[in-house]
Amino acid sequence: MGRSRRTIPEELLLLALDPTTGTTAQPQSLDLGLAGAQLVELALAGRIAPDGDRIAVVLPRPTGDPTLDSALELLRRRGSPVRAVHWIGGPRLGLRQTYLTHLERCGMVHAVEGQMCGVLPTTRYQATETAISREIKARLDTAIRTGVPPDPRTAALAALAHAVGLGKHLYPGNEGRSSRSRLRDLIRHDPMGGLVAHAVMDVQNGVAAQPRRAPAAPGRQPGARAAVPASGVPAQPSRRGSMARVGAR
């Protein structure tokens, strides 16, 4: 993969950068979005493909992008297709900083050192190539305004921007309501982008982490520990006086 083309993670991060404050909008969900954007970029490069709600490696050959290749190698090591929601919800420590550092090396942003409360050191990032950020935003604007199905990269970018909550950053206020709605609708134009975007939203909503719970015993208050398994047979105390462990299936 050549470096003449910006990757979707890079474009998503540039969209999220606030030109006034130098901070990123929606930082927590953005981290999930960057992990999802890597999957979309790898799919566009022909390295992975959707398999239901899972991601399968179809070509383990490196792309030439170190950050993407690291993700590809991790997927390859899994040995079998992994659910997109589990991949995106996994630990991705430092991913946003990795891309910010990369954008700084490419000259697209520059770091501004400062202090919080006059004590804590802070780093903000200002876009230096504002024309690039405007071009990325213009692609979304065109897709929203014309209703013409966008190319796969723009469709995936729109899906991820919606999934991480950038709609209110890109199209704020009541006047941006219709644009935010149309941004959400663009999710249907790219299957991989749609799969990943829904996985990002599922992780944010806690869908992937919700355990299957046994029904509560009659009269038991919500949130109290259940002493009755799904079978309805009360658990008996162990010899040590503690309740036996019971797992609902």
JSON list of N, CA and C in Angstrom, two decimals, residues 35 145 175:
[
{"chain": "A", "resi": 35, "resn": "ALA", "atom": "N", "xyz": [-9.90, 1.96, 15.86]},
{"chain": "A", "resi": 35, "resn": "ALA", "atom": "CA", "xyz": [-9.72, 0.51, 15.73]},
{"chain": "A", "resi": 35, "resn": "ALA", "atom": "C", "xyz": [-10.62, -0.04, 14.63]},
{"chain": "A", "resi": 145, "resn": "ARG", "atom": "N", "xyz": [-25.41, 16.21, 0.73]},
{"chain": "A", "resi": 145, "resn": "ARG", "atom": "CA", "xyz": [-26.22, 17.17, -0.02]},
{"chain": "A", "resi": 145, "resn": "ARG", "atom": "C", "xyz": [-26.86, 16.57, -1.26]},
{"chain": "A", "resi": 175, "resn": "GLU", "atom": "N", "xyz": [-29.57, 23.60, 13.24]},
{"chain": "A", "resi": 175, "resn": "GLU", "atom": "CA", "xyz": [-29.43, 23.73, 11.79]},
{"chain": "A", "resi": 175, "resn": "GLU", "atom": "C", "xyz": [-28.70, 22.56, 11.17]}
]
